[in-house]
mmCIF file of C-alpha atoms in Angstrom:
data_model
loop_
_atom_site.group_PDB
_atom_site.id
_atom_site.type_symbol
_atom_site.label_atom_id
_atom_site.label_comp_id
_atom_site.label_asym_id
_atom_site.label_seq_id
_atom_site.Cartn_x
_atom_site.Cartn_y
_atom_site.Cartn_z
ATOM 1 C CA MET A 1 33.148 19.294 -55.527
ATOM 2 C CA ALA A 2 36.608 18.065 -54.570
ATOM 3 C CA SER A 3 37.347 14.410 -55.065
ATOM 4 C CA HIS A 4 39.147 11.957 -52.821
ATOM 5 C CA PRO A 5 42.139 10.166 -54.400
ATOM 6 C CA SER A 6 40.029 6.992 -54.411
ATOM 7 C CA GLY A 7 37.511 8.723 -56.647
ATOM 8 C CA ARG A 8 34.881 9.364 -53.959
ATOM 9 C CA SER A 9 33.693 12.893 -53.263
ATOM 10 C CA SER A 10 34.891 14.684 -50.139
ATOM 11 C CA GLN A 11 31.300 14.769 -48.839
ATOM 12 C CA SER A 12 31.017 11.001 -49.274
ATOM 13 C CA CYS A 13 34.214 10.524 -47.287
ATOM 14 C CA ILE A 14 32.936 12.837 -44.554
ATOM 15 C CA ASN A 15 29.631 10.925 -44.345
ATOM 16 C CA SER A 16 31.448 7.596 -44.177
ATOM 17 C CA SER A 17 33.766 8.895 -41.471
ATOM 18 C CA SER A 18 30.791 10.247 -39.522
ATOM 19 C CA ARG A 19 29.017 6.877 -39.651
ATOM 20 C CA THR A 20 32.168 5.131 -38.461
ATOM 21 C CA MET A 21 32.520 7.561 -35.555
ATOM 22 C CA THR A 22 28.847 7.062 -34.649
ATOM 23 C CA ARG A 23 29.226 3.277 -34.612
ATOM 24 C CA THR A 24 32.388 3.581 -32.528
ATOM 25 C CA THR A 25 30.630 5.887 -30.065
ATOM 26 C CA GLN A 26 27.647 3.539 -29.788
ATOM 27 C CA LEU A 27 29.927 0.559 -29.224
ATOM 28 C CA ARG A 28 31.822 2.451 -26.524
ATOM 29 C CA GLN A 29 28.548 3.456 -24.854
ATOM 30 C CA ARG A 30 27.327 -0.154 -24.840
ATOM 31 C CA ARG A 31 30.620 -1.294 -23.316
ATOM 32 C CA ASP A 32 30.402 1.435 -20.674
ATOM 33 C CA GLU A 33 26.809 0.511 -19.827
ATOM 34 C CA ALA A 34 27.713 -3.179 -19.581
ATOM 35 C CA ARG A 35 30.665 -2.338 -17.322
ATOM 36 C CA LYS A 36 28.414 -0.204 -15.105
ATOM 37 C CA ARG A 37 25.885 -3.031 -14.797
ATOM 38 C CA LEU A 38 28.618 -5.498 -13.875
ATOM 39 C CA THR A 39 30.069 -3.123 -11.281
ATOM 40 C CA ARG A 40 26.632 -2.494 -9.797
ATOM 41 C CA GLU A 41 25.943 -6.227 -9.544
ATOM 42 C CA ALA A 42 29.388 -6.792 -8.019
ATOM 43 C CA LEU A 43 28.607 -4.193 -5.337
ATOM 44 C CA LEU A 44 25.270 -5.849 -4.597
ATOM 45 C CA ASP A 45 26.923 -9.272 -4.379
ATOM 46 C CA ALA A 46 29.624 -7.912 -2.069
ATOM 47 C CA ALA A 47 27.043 -6.177 0.124
ATOM 48 C CA GLU A 48 25.054 -9.400 0.340
ATOM 49 C CA ARG A 49 28.111 -11.242 1.669
ATOM 50 C CA VAL A 50 29.038 -8.502 4.148
ATOM 51 C CA PHE A 51 25.481 -8.068 5.436
ATOM 52 C CA ALA A 52 25.339 -11.830 5.983
ATOM 53 C CA LEU A 53 28.451 -11.670 8.174
ATOM 54 C CA ARG A 54 27.912 -8.385 10.008
ATOM 55 C CA GLY A 55 24.227 -7.572 9.717
ATOM 56 C CA TYR A 56 22.823 -4.395 8.202
ATOM 57 C CA HIS A 57 23.363 -2.045 11.128
ATOM 58 C CA ALA A 58 27.015 -2.981 11.769
ATOM 59 C CA THR A 59 28.033 -2.841 8.103
ATOM 60 C CA GLN A 60 29.809 0.269 6.810
ATOM 61 C CA VAL A 61 30.229 1.395 3.208
ATOM 62 C CA SER A 62 33.971 0.839 3.675
ATOM 63 C CA ASP A 63 33.270 -2.850 4.407
ATOM 64 C CA ILE A 64 31.323 -3.207 1.173
ATOM 65 C CA VAL A 65 33.880 -1.512 -1.076
ATOM 66 C CA SER A 66 36.661 -3.529 0.539
ATOM 67 C CA GLU A 67 34.794 -6.751 -0.214
ATOM 68 C CA ALA A 68 34.031 -5.588 -3.774
ATOM 69 C CA LYS A 69 37.623 -4.361 -4.263
ATOM 70 C CA VAL A 70 36.555 -0.950 -5.558
ATOM 71 C CA GLY A 71 36.944 2.594 -4.290
ATOM 72 C CA GLN A 72 34.315 4.534 -2.365
ATOM 73 C CA GLY A 73 33.934 6.869 -5.338
ATOM 74 C CA THR A 74 32.793 3.896 -7.418
ATOM 75 C CA PHE A 75 30.278 2.967 -4.729
ATOM 76 C CA TYR A 76 28.740 6.447 -4.657
ATOM 77 C CA ARG A 77 28.490 6.585 -8.447
ATOM 78 C CA HIS A 78 26.039 3.692 -8.184
ATOM 79 C CA PHE A 79 24.358 4.177 -4.796
ATOM 80 C CA GLN A 80 23.792 7.303 -2.738
ATOM 81 C CA SER A 81 24.107 5.410 0.544
ATOM 82 C CA LYS A 82 24.125 2.018 2.230
ATOM 83 C CA ARG A 83 20.379 2.407 2.700
ATOM 84 C CA VAL A 84 19.807 2.933 -1.041
ATOM 85 C CA LEU A 85 21.936 -0.125 -1.801
ATOM 86 C CA PHE A 86 19.873 -2.182 0.656
ATOM 87 C CA ASP A 87 16.735 -1.112 -1.215
ATOM 88 C CA ALA A 88 18.304 -2.293 -4.480
ATOM 89 C CA LEU A 89 19.270 -5.613 -2.892
ATOM 90 C CA PHE A 90 15.713 -6.030 -1.653
ATOM 91 C CA GLU A 91 14.297 -5.259 -5.100
ATOM 92 C CA ARG A 92 16.570 -7.843 -6.704
ATOM 93 C CA LEU A 93 15.426 -10.530 -4.281
ATOM 94 C CA ALA A 94 11.750 -9.570 -4.366
ATOM 95 C CA SER A 95 11.737 -9.654 -8.165
ATOM 96 C CA GLY A 96 13.193 -13.155 -8.176
ATOM 97 C CA LEU A 97 10.855 -14.434 -5.465
ATOM 98 C CA LEU A 98 7.703 -13.037 -7.045
ATOM 99 C CA GLY A 99 8.690 -14.081 -10.559
ATOM 100 C CA GLY A 100 6.877 -17.386 -10.222
ATOM 101 C CA PHE A 101 3.743 -15.838 -8.738
ATOM 102 C CA GLU A 102 2.947 -12.924 -11.009
ATOM 103 C CA ALA A 103 -0.627 -11.834 -11.579
ATOM 104 C CA PRO A 104 -2.131 -14.033 -14.311
ATOM 105 C CA VAL A 105 -2.109 -12.738 -17.879
ATOM 106 C CA GLY A 106 -3.479 -15.843 -19.600
ATOM 107 C CA PRO A 107 -6.018 -18.616 -18.927
ATOM 108 C CA LEU A 108 -6.283 -19.646 -15.284
ATOM 109 C CA PRO A 109 -6.110 -23.299 -14.180
ATOM 110 C CA GLU A 110 -9.270 -25.311 -14.724
ATOM 111 C CA THR A 111 -8.580 -28.296 -12.449
ATOM 112 C CA LEU A 112 -6.980 -28.962 -9.066
ATOM 113 C CA ASP A 113 -4.200 -30.851 -10.825
ATOM 114 C CA GLU A 114 -3.419 -27.753 -12.889
ATOM 115 C CA TYR A 115 -3.478 -25.600 -9.749
ATOM 116 C CA ARG A 116 -1.055 -27.946 -8.020
ATOM 117 C CA GLU A 117 1.366 -28.022 -10.956
ATOM 118 C CA MET A 118 1.240 -24.239 -11.375
ATOM 119 C CA SER A 119 1.793 -23.700 -7.636
ATOM 120 C CA LEU A 120 4.706 -26.131 -7.552
ATOM 121 C CA ARG A 121 6.402 -24.471 -10.531
ATOM 122 C CA GLY A 122 6.161 -21.028 -8.971
ATOM 123 C CA ALA A 123 7.194 -22.186 -5.502
ATOM 124 C CA ILE A 124 10.165 -24.196 -6.763
ATOM 125 C CA GLN A 125 11.347 -21.216 -8.830
ATOM 126 C CA ALA A 126 11.134 -19.031 -5.719
ATOM 127 C CA THR A 127 12.966 -21.690 -3.690
ATOM 128 C CA ARG A 128 15.920 -21.601 -6.078
ATOM 129 C CA VAL A 129 16.188 -17.833 -5.594
ATOM 130 C CA ILE A 130 15.993 -18.339 -1.820
ATOM 131 C CA GLU A 131 18.770 -20.935 -1.877
ATOM 132 C CA GLU A 132 20.999 -18.675 -3.979
ATOM 133 C CA HIS A 133 20.457 -15.634 -1.742
ATOM 134 C CA ALA A 134 19.609 -17.292 1.585
ATOM 135 C CA ALA A 135 21.987 -15.162 3.655
ATOM 136 C CA ALA A 136 20.695 -11.872 2.231
ATOM 137 C CA LEU A 137 17.078 -12.919 2.669
ATOM 138 C CA ARG A 138 17.785 -13.857 6.281
ATOM 139 C CA ILE A 139 19.144 -10.338 6.885
ATOM 140 C CA ILE A 140 16.156 -8.721 5.155
ATOM 141 C CA LEU A 141 13.653 -10.654 7.264
ATOM 142 C CA ARG A 142 15.639 -10.115 10.473
ATOM 143 C CA ASP A 143 16.941 -6.545 10.121
ATOM 144 C CA GLY A 144 14.564 -5.092 7.531
ATOM 145 C CA PRO A 145 11.660 -4.183 9.837
ATOM 146 C CA SER A 146 14.037 -2.331 12.200
ATOM 147 C CA ILE A 147 15.802 -0.210 9.552
ATOM 148 C CA ASP A 148 13.068 2.408 9.296
ATOM 149 C CA ASP A 149 9.336 2.723 8.748
ATOM 150 C CA ALA A 150 9.756 3.132 4.988
ATOM 151 C CA PHE A 151 11.552 -0.186 4.582
ATOM 152 C CA ALA A 152 9.110 -1.962 6.884
ATOM 153 C CA ALA A 153 6.316 -0.621 4.660
ATOM 154 C CA ARG A 154 8.052 -1.931 1.528
ATOM 155 C CA LEU A 155 8.377 -5.368 3.097
ATOM 156 C CA GLU A 156 4.713 -5.289 4.052
ATOM 157 C CA ALA A 157 3.823 -4.246 0.491
ATOM 158 C CA VAL A 158 5.504 -7.388 -0.872
ATOM 159 C CA TYR A 159 3.513 -9.551 1.560
ATOM 160 C CA GLU A 160 0.349 -7.773 0.450
ATOM 161 C CA GLN A 161 1.219 -8.301 -3.215
ATOM 162 C CA MET A 162 1.690 -12.017 -2.572
ATOM 163 C CA THR A 163 -1.663 -12.132 -0.776
ATOM 164 C CA GLN A 164 -3.545 -10.374 -3.560
ATOM 165 C CA ILE A 165 -2.035 -12.560 -6.284
ATOM 166 C CA GLY A 166 -3.076 -15.622 -4.300
ATOM 167 C CA ARG A 167 -6.532 -14.162 -3.873
ATOM 168 C CA ILE A 168 -6.972 -13.847 -7.654
ATOM 169 C CA TYR A 169 -6.376 -17.570 -8.055
ATOM 170 C CA LEU A 170 -8.547 -18.455 -5.059
ATOM 171 C CA ASP A 171 -11.458 -16.352 -6.304
ATOM 172 C CA HIS A 172 -11.246 -18.150 -9.637
ATOM 173 C CA ALA A 173 -11.085 -21.567 -7.935
ATOM 174 C CA VAL A 174 -14.182 -20.754 -5.866
ATOM 175 C CA LYS A 175 -16.021 -19.531 -8.964
ATOM 176 C CA LYS A 176 -15.177 -22.759 -10.836
ATOM 177 C CA GLY A 177 -16.354 -24.873 -7.899
ATOM 178 C CA LEU A 178 -12.894 -26.356 -7.345
ATOM 179 C CA VAL A 179 -12.775 -25.238 -3.695
ATOM 180 C CA PRO A 180 -15.505 -24.375 -1.180
ATOM 181 C CA ALA A 181 -16.686 -20.781 -0.826
ATOM 182 C CA GLN A 182 -14.454 -18.932 1.639
ATOM 183 C CA ASP A 183 -13.045 -15.567 2.689
ATOM 184 C CA THR A 184 -10.312 -15.498 0.041
ATOM 185 C CA GLU A 185 -8.618 -12.371 1.396
ATOM 186 C CA LEU A 186 -8.273 -13.868 4.874
ATOM 187 C CA VAL A 187 -7.124 -17.215 3.480
ATOM 188 C CA GLY A 188 -4.576 -15.409 1.290
ATOM 189 C CA HIS A 189 -3.091 -13.771 4.391
ATOM 190 C CA LEU A 190 -3.037 -17.132 6.182
ATOM 191 C CA VAL A 191 -1.129 -18.803 3.351
ATOM 192 C CA VAL A 192 1.450 -16.003 3.153
ATOM 193 C CA GLY A 193 1.785 -16.050 6.939
ATOM 194 C CA TYR A 194 2.569 -19.731 7.295
ATOM 195 C CA ALA A 195 4.794 -19.669 4.196
ATOM 196 C CA ILE A 196 6.890 -16.838 5.706
ATOM 197 C CA ARG A 197 7.058 -18.702 9.030
ATOM 198 C CA VAL A 198 8.306 -21.896 7.373
ATOM 199 C CA LEU A 199 10.757 -19.867 5.279
ATOM 200 C CA THR A 200 12.160 -18.224 8.416
ATOM 201 C CA LEU A 201 12.597 -21.589 10.132
ATOM 202 C CA TRP A 202 14.324 -23.008 7.065
ATOM 203 C CA LEU A 203 16.669 -20.008 6.752
ATOM 204 C CA ASP A 204 17.556 -20.324 10.440
ATOM 205 C CA GLU A 205 18.312 -24.024 9.846
ATOM 206 C CA ARG A 206 15.621 -25.084 12.293
ATOM 207 C CA LEU A 207 14.161 -27.536 9.795
ATOM 208 C CA PRO A 208 17.089 -29.991 9.736
ATOM 209 C CA GLU A 209 17.503 -32.638 7.071
ATOM 210 C CA ARG A 210 14.618 -31.343 4.991
ATOM 211 C CA ASN A 211 15.034 -30.951 1.257
ATOM 212 C CA SER A 212 13.760 -27.551 0.125
ATOM 213 C CA GLU A 213 11.624 -28.978 -2.683
ATOM 214 C CA ASP A 214 10.055 -31.480 -0.272
ATOM 215 C CA VAL A 215 9.120 -28.579 2.013
ATOM 216 C CA VAL A 216 7.582 -26.753 -0.954
ATOM 217 C CA ARG A 217 5.533 -29.800 -1.950
ATOM 218 C CA LYS A 218 4.237 -30.223 1.600
ATOM 219 C CA LEU A 219 3.212 -26.554 1.738
ATOM 220 C CA VAL A 220 1.425 -26.735 -1.606
ATOM 221 C CA ASP A 221 -0.347 -29.997 -0.751
ATOM 222 C CA PHE A 222 -1.356 -28.677 2.672
ATOM 223 C CA SER A 223 -2.863 -25.620 1.014
ATOM 224 C CA LEU A 224 -4.857 -27.769 -1.396
ATOM 225 C CA VAL A 225 -6.066 -30.070 1.366
ATOM 226 C CA GLY A 226 -7.076 -27.071 3.444
ATOM 227 C CA PHE A 227 -8.961 -25.427 0.591
ATOM 228 C CA ALA A 228 -10.517 -28.426 -1.128
ATOM 229 C CA GLY A 229 -10.577 -31.112 1.552
ATOM 230 C CA ARG A 230 -8.695 -33.502 -0.717
ATOM 231 C CA LEU A 231 -5.642 -33.761 -2.928
ATOM 232 C CA PRO A 232 -6.046 -33.907 -6.701
ATOM 233 C CA SER A 233 -5.836 -37.388 -8.150
#
């Protein structure tokens, strides 16, 4: 077998070169993927700003790419249409909002105090997402139901998911004797309903001079008073 001037075999040099090329290719792929993610997020951020100013129906793809400072070709490499982008924007917000209220995977609360603390943590986490994306959420709640039946159904599915997660905790609380026996499905819908109503008022700035965390605490405490007839000590 032929030898390299350094003393290594030709095959060894080929293998080393191949590994170097593989690492270079992998590094390039990771950079490309990171760049794609950043561009996608930039398009979503730009769309959020434009939708907030113009509303969903009046916004054109050209408005979004102008705000994002990219070409239309770049837009269509990431999203097939404005409608598909709106779905992605909705998913990003829904994921953040529901992050604090996921279905339980560990031990459930054993006392009202634990329920209150858990509820406050989840609600405050959701509030921070709302504050960061208030304009986009306002558009989703206002324009979403009128986009088409499919989007209205997706919005309804999120409300239903919130209701069912709440019902899991309520069923457990009833079983433990922490709250009176009740129709937990109906109560779950009631809680989601008044939470969405308060959220809409807050987004429309019809709850002046109210700190968001204070609003959250009042909602949580009202829920506990309504369910248990008293606040935890």
